[in-house]
């Protein structure tokens, strides 16, 4: 099976990842734990808003600059 290129985390979106949304749920994760969602340009705001409303979003980084 061929490796698939990283794509947006929005349900049913197959667009290439342009952004990395770094998040953490403080009720579940230790403070140093970081999870990531990938976003295309179209869905960056939607996914950021979703995480931000819950207080989970820590930072948004261009995919090309992410060193994870």
mmCIF file of N, CA and C in Angstrom:
data_model
loop_
_atom_site.group_PDB
_atom_site.id
_atom_site.type_symbol
_atom_site.label_atom_id
_atom_site.label_comp_id
_atom_site.label_asym_id
_atom_site.label_seq_id
_atom_site.Cartn_x
_atom_site.Cartn_y
_atom_site.Cartn_z
ATOM 1 N N UNK A 1 0.842 -1.173 0.000
ATOM 2 C CA UNK A 1 0.000 0.000 0.000
ATOM 3 C C UNK A 1 0.894 1.247 0.000
ATOM 4 N N UNK A 2 0.590 2.166 -0.850
ATOM 5 C CA UNK A 2 1.351 3.393 -0.974
ATOM 6 C C UNK A 2 1.032 4.337 0.178
ATOM 7 N N UNK A 3 2.077 5.057 0.679
ATOM 8 C CA UNK A 3 1.836 6.042 1.738
ATOM 9 C C UNK A 3 0.964 7.161 1.206
ATOM 10 N N UNK A 4 0.000 7.534 1.986
ATOM 11 C CA UNK A 4 -0.920 8.595 1.606
ATOM 12 C C UNK A 4 -0.363 9.942 2.076
ATOM 13 N N UNK A 5 -0.487 10.967 1.255
ATOM 14 C CA UNK A 5 -0.033 12.299 1.632
ATOM 15 C C UNK A 5 -0.895 12.822 2.774
ATOM 16 N N UNK A 6 -0.300 13.595 3.691
ATOM 17 C CA UNK A 6 -1.092 14.148 4.798
ATOM 18 C C UNK A 6 -2.227 15.020 4.269
ATOM 19 N N UNK A 7 -3.414 14.817 4.836
ATOM 20 C CA UNK A 7 -4.581 15.560 4.368
ATOM 21 C C UNK A 7 -5.360 16.137 5.545
ATOM 22 N N UNK A 8 -6.270 17.017 5.243
ATOM 23 C CA UNK A 8 -7.098 17.722 6.219
ATOM 24 C C UNK A 8 -7.858 16.742 7.120
ATOM 25 N N UNK A 9 -7.971 17.111 8.392
ATOM 26 C CA UNK A 9 -8.674 16.277 9.369
ATOM 27 C C UNK A 9 -10.185 16.463 9.364
ATOM 28 N N UNK A 10 -10.691 17.455 8.643
ATOM 29 C CA UNK A 10 -12.140 17.672 8.556
ATOM 30 C C UNK A 10 -12.774 16.463 7.900
ATOM 31 N N UNK A 11 -13.873 16.001 8.447
ATOM 32 C CA UNK A 11 -14.543 14.810 7.939
ATOM 33 C C UNK A 11 -14.790 14.919 6.437
ATOM 34 N N UNK A 12 -14.413 13.872 5.719
ATOM 35 C CA UNK A 12 -14.596 13.724 4.271
ATOM 36 C C UNK A 12 -13.752 14.673 3.423
ATOM 37 N N UNK A 13 -12.862 15.446 4.024
ATOM 38 C CA UNK A 13 -11.993 16.327 3.234
ATOM 39 C C UNK A 13 -10.703 15.586 2.911
ATOM 40 N N UNK A 14 -10.298 15.606 1.665
ATOM 41 C CA UNK A 14 -9.076 14.929 1.227
ATOM 42 C C UNK A 14 -8.053 15.931 0.687
ATOM 43 N N UNK A 15 -8.267 17.212 0.974
ATOM 44 C CA UNK A 15 -7.335 18.240 0.509
ATOM 45 C C UNK A 15 -6.014 18.134 1.271
ATOM 46 N N UNK A 16 -4.918 18.536 0.644
ATOM 47 C CA UNK A 16 -3.613 18.467 1.310
ATOM 48 C C UNK A 16 -3.558 19.340 2.562
ATOM 49 N N UNK A 17 -2.813 18.881 3.534
ATOM 50 C CA UNK A 17 -2.636 19.637 4.774
ATOM 51 C C UNK A 17 -1.805 20.882 4.504
ATOM 52 N N UNK A 18 -2.283 22.022 5.006
ATOM 53 C CA UNK A 18 -1.551 23.286 4.923
ATOM 54 C C UNK A 18 -1.207 23.806 6.314
ATOM 55 N N UNK A 19 -1.948 23.358 7.307
ATOM 56 C CA UNK A 19 -1.807 23.848 8.677
ATOM 57 C C UNK A 19 -1.809 22.691 9.661
ATOM 58 N N UNK A 20 -1.124 22.884 10.792
ATOM 59 C CA UNK A 20 -1.163 21.937 11.902
ATOM 60 C C UNK A 20 -1.766 22.666 13.089
ATOM 61 N N UNK A 21 -2.851 22.132 13.612
ATOM 62 C CA UNK A 21 -3.496 22.685 14.795
ATOM 63 C C UNK A 21 -3.063 21.831 15.978
ATOM 64 N N UNK A 22 -2.312 22.431 16.860
ATOM 65 C CA UNK A 22 -1.773 21.726 18.022
ATOM 66 C C UNK A 22 -2.724 21.969 19.189
ATOM 67 N N UNK A 23 -3.169 20.886 19.821
ATOM 68 C CA UNK A 23 -4.165 21.029 20.877
ATOM 69 C C UNK A 23 -3.909 20.068 22.016
ATOM 70 N N UNK A 24 -4.657 20.292 23.093
ATOM 71 C CA UNK A 24 -4.541 19.492 24.300
ATOM 72 C C UNK A 24 -5.846 19.645 25.077
ATOM 73 N N UNK A 25 -6.400 18.547 25.518
ATOM 74 C CA UNK A 25 -7.587 18.578 26.383
ATOM 75 C C UNK A 25 -7.102 18.468 27.822
ATOM 76 N N UNK A 26 -7.114 19.557 28.577
ATOM 77 C CA UNK A 26 -6.551 19.532 29.928
ATOM 78 C C UNK A 26 -7.275 18.594 30.900
ATOM 79 N N UNK A 27 -8.496 18.201 30.580
ATOM 80 C CA UNK A 27 -9.212 17.260 31.458
ATOM 81 C C UNK A 27 -8.751 15.824 31.240
ATOM 82 N N UNK A 28 -8.094 15.573 30.104
ATOM 83 C CA UNK A 28 -7.698 14.216 29.753
ATOM 84 C C UNK A 28 -6.181 14.058 29.665
ATOM 85 N N UNK A 29 -5.500 15.086 29.169
ATOM 86 C CA UNK A 29 -4.067 15.004 28.886
ATOM 87 C C UNK A 29 -3.238 15.769 29.915
ATOM 88 N N UNK A 30 -2.010 15.312 30.118
ATOM 89 C CA UNK A 30 -1.081 16.068 30.950
ATOM 90 C C UNK A 30 -0.729 17.366 30.217
ATOM 91 N N UNK A 31 -0.291 18.405 30.936
ATOM 92 C CA UNK A 31 -0.014 19.701 30.300
ATOM 93 C C UNK A 31 0.991 19.647 29.144
ATOM 94 N N UNK A 32 1.928 18.716 29.182
ATOM 95 C CA UNK A 32 2.944 18.644 28.126
ATOM 96 C C UNK A 32 2.497 17.818 26.913
ATOM 97 N N UNK A 33 1.382 17.137 27.002
ATOM 98 C CA UNK A 33 0.890 16.306 25.896
ATOM 99 C C UNK A 33 0.312 17.186 24.800
ATOM 100 N N UNK A 34 0.667 16.924 23.567
ATOM 101 C CA UNK A 34 0.150 17.678 22.429
ATOM 102 C C UNK A 34 -0.391 16.720 21.383
ATOM 103 N N UNK A 35 -1.578 17.020 20.912
ATOM 104 C CA UNK A 35 -2.210 16.265 19.836
ATOM 105 C C UNK A 35 -2.270 17.196 18.635
ATOM 106 N N UNK A 36 -2.456 16.646 17.455
ATOM 107 C CA UNK A 36 -2.502 17.492 16.262
ATOM 108 C C UNK A 36 -3.650 17.107 15.349
ATOM 109 N N UNK A 37 -4.209 18.117 14.730
ATOM 110 C CA UNK A 37 -5.127 17.958 13.606
ATOM 111 C C UNK A 37 -4.498 18.697 12.443
ATOM 112 N N UNK A 38 -4.721 18.207 11.256
ATOM 113 C CA UNK A 38 -4.251 18.872 10.053
ATOM 114 C C UNK A 38 -5.419 19.584 9.395
ATOM 115 N N UNK A 39 -5.126 20.711 8.754
ATOM 116 C CA UNK A 39 -6.195 21.485 8.116
ATOM 117 C C UNK A 39 -5.749 21.990 6.750
ATOM 118 N N UNK A 40 -6.684 21.979 5.816
ATOM 119 C CA UNK A 40 -6.461 22.643 4.534
ATOM 120 C C UNK A 40 -6.819 24.121 4.754
ATOM 121 N N UNK A 41 -6.554 24.949 3.773
ATOM 122 C CA UNK A 41 -6.868 26.368 3.903
ATOM 123 C C UNK A 41 -8.341 26.635 4.142
ATOM 124 N N UNK A 42 -9.200 25.869 3.494
ATOM 125 C CA UNK A 42 -10.642 26.071 3.618
ATOM 126 C C UNK A 42 -11.171 25.738 5.012
ATOM 127 N N UNK A 43 -10.616 24.716 5.665
ATOM 128 C CA UNK A 43 -11.161 24.247 6.939
ATOM 129 C C UNK A 43 -10.358 24.677 8.162
ATOM 130 N N UNK A 44 -9.316 25.466 7.975
ATOM 131 C CA UNK A 44 -8.500 25.917 9.116
ATOM 132 C C UNK A 44 -9.356 26.644 10.155
ATOM 133 N N UNK A 45 -10.134 27.618 9.740
ATOM 134 C CA UNK A 45 -10.944 28.378 10.695
ATOM 135 C C UNK A 45 -11.977 27.504 11.388
ATOM 136 N N UNK A 46 -12.622 26.613 10.633
ATOM 137 C CA UNK A 46 -13.646 25.737 11.215
ATOM 138 C C UNK A 46 -13.042 24.872 12.331
ATOM 139 N N UNK A 47 -11.909 24.224 12.030
ATOM 140 C CA UNK A 47 -11.291 23.348 13.020
ATOM 141 C C UNK A 47 -10.704 24.149 14.182
ATOM 142 N N UNK A 48 -10.124 25.313 13.903
ATOM 143 C CA UNK A 48 -9.594 26.172 14.965
ATOM 144 C C UNK A 48 -10.704 26.637 15.897
ATOM 145 N N UNK A 49 -11.831 27.038 15.325
ATOM 146 C CA UNK A 49 -12.970 27.479 16.139
ATOM 147 C C UNK A 49 -13.485 26.347 17.018
ATOM 148 N N UNK A 50 -13.581 25.149 16.445
ATOM 149 C CA UNK A 50 -14.051 23.986 17.197
ATOM 150 C C UNK A 50 -13.167 23.747 18.421
ATOM 151 N N UNK A 51 -11.859 23.728 18.220
ATOM 152 C CA UNK A 51 -10.933 23.494 19.328
ATOM 153 C C UNK A 51 -10.877 24.687 20.272
ATOM 154 N N UNK A 52 -10.909 25.887 19.718
ATOM 155 C CA UNK A 52 -10.825 27.094 20.529
ATOM 156 C C UNK A 52 -12.005 27.269 21.465
ATOM 157 N N UNK A 53 -13.214 26.967 20.998
ATOM 158 C CA UNK A 53 -14.400 27.090 21.854
ATOM 159 C C UNK A 53 -14.312 26.183 23.075
ATOM 160 N N UNK A 54 -13.593 25.118 22.958
ATOM 161 C CA UNK A 54 -13.450 24.169 24.056
ATOM 162 C C UNK A 54 -12.212 24.453 24.918
ATOM 163 N N UNK A 55 -11.420 25.439 24.495
ATOM 164 C CA UNK A 55 -10.205 25.771 25.237
ATOM 165 C C UNK A 55 -9.075 24.794 24.986
ATOM 166 N N UNK A 56 -9.116 24.069 23.874
ATOM 167 C CA UNK A 56 -8.117 23.045 23.581
ATOM 168 C C UNK A 56 -6.975 23.537 22.696
ATOM 169 N N UNK A 57 -7.225 24.518 21.840
ATOM 170 C CA UNK A 57 -6.237 24.942 20.847
ATOM 171 C C UNK A 57 -5.046 25.604 21.525
ATOM 172 N N UNK A 58 -3.847 25.134 21.216
ATOM 173 C CA UNK A 58 -2.619 25.695 21.788
ATOM 174 C C UNK A 58 -1.881 26.561 20.785
ATOM 175 N N UNK A 59 -1.812 26.114 19.526
ATOM 176 C CA UNK A 59 -1.166 26.912 18.488
ATOM 177 C C UNK A 59 -1.527 26.378 17.114
ATOM 178 N N UNK A 60 -1.344 27.237 16.114
ATOM 179 C CA UNK A 60 -1.550 26.866 14.724
ATOM 180 C C UNK A 60 -0.258 27.176 13.982
ATOM 181 N N UNK A 61 0.261 26.173 13.274
ATOM 182 C CA UNK A 61 1.564 26.275 12.625
ATOM 183 C C UNK A 61 1.415 25.870 11.159
ATOM 184 N N UNK A 62 2.066 26.595 10.239
ATOM 185 C CA UNK A 62 2.062 26.127 8.858
ATOM 186 C C UNK A 62 2.625 24.704 8.774
ATOM 187 N N UNK A 63 2.002 23.861 7.984
ATOM 188 C CA UNK A 63 2.412 22.465 7.877
ATOM 189 C C UNK A 63 3.898 22.350 7.522
ATOM 190 N N UNK A 64 4.355 23.195 6.609
ATOM 191 C CA UNK A 64 5.752 23.131 6.161
ATOM 192 C C UNK A 64 6.749 23.454 7.277
ATOM 193 N N UNK A 65 6.307 24.190 8.296
ATOM 194 C CA UNK A 65 7.194 24.591 9.397
ATOM 195 C C UNK A 65 7.095 23.686 10.623
ATOM 196 N N UNK A 66 6.140 22.780 10.630
ATOM 197 C CA UNK A 66 5.897 21.955 11.829
ATOM 198 C C UNK A 66 7.003 20.923 12.002
ATOM 199 N N UNK A 67 7.553 20.889 13.203
ATOM 200 C CA UNK A 67 8.619 19.937 13.497
ATOM 201 C C UNK A 67 8.170 18.845 14.462
ATOM 202 N N UNK A 68 6.944 18.984 14.976
ATOM 203 C CA UNK A 68 6.282 18.050 15.850
ATOM 204 C C UNK A 68 7.061 17.235 16.727
#
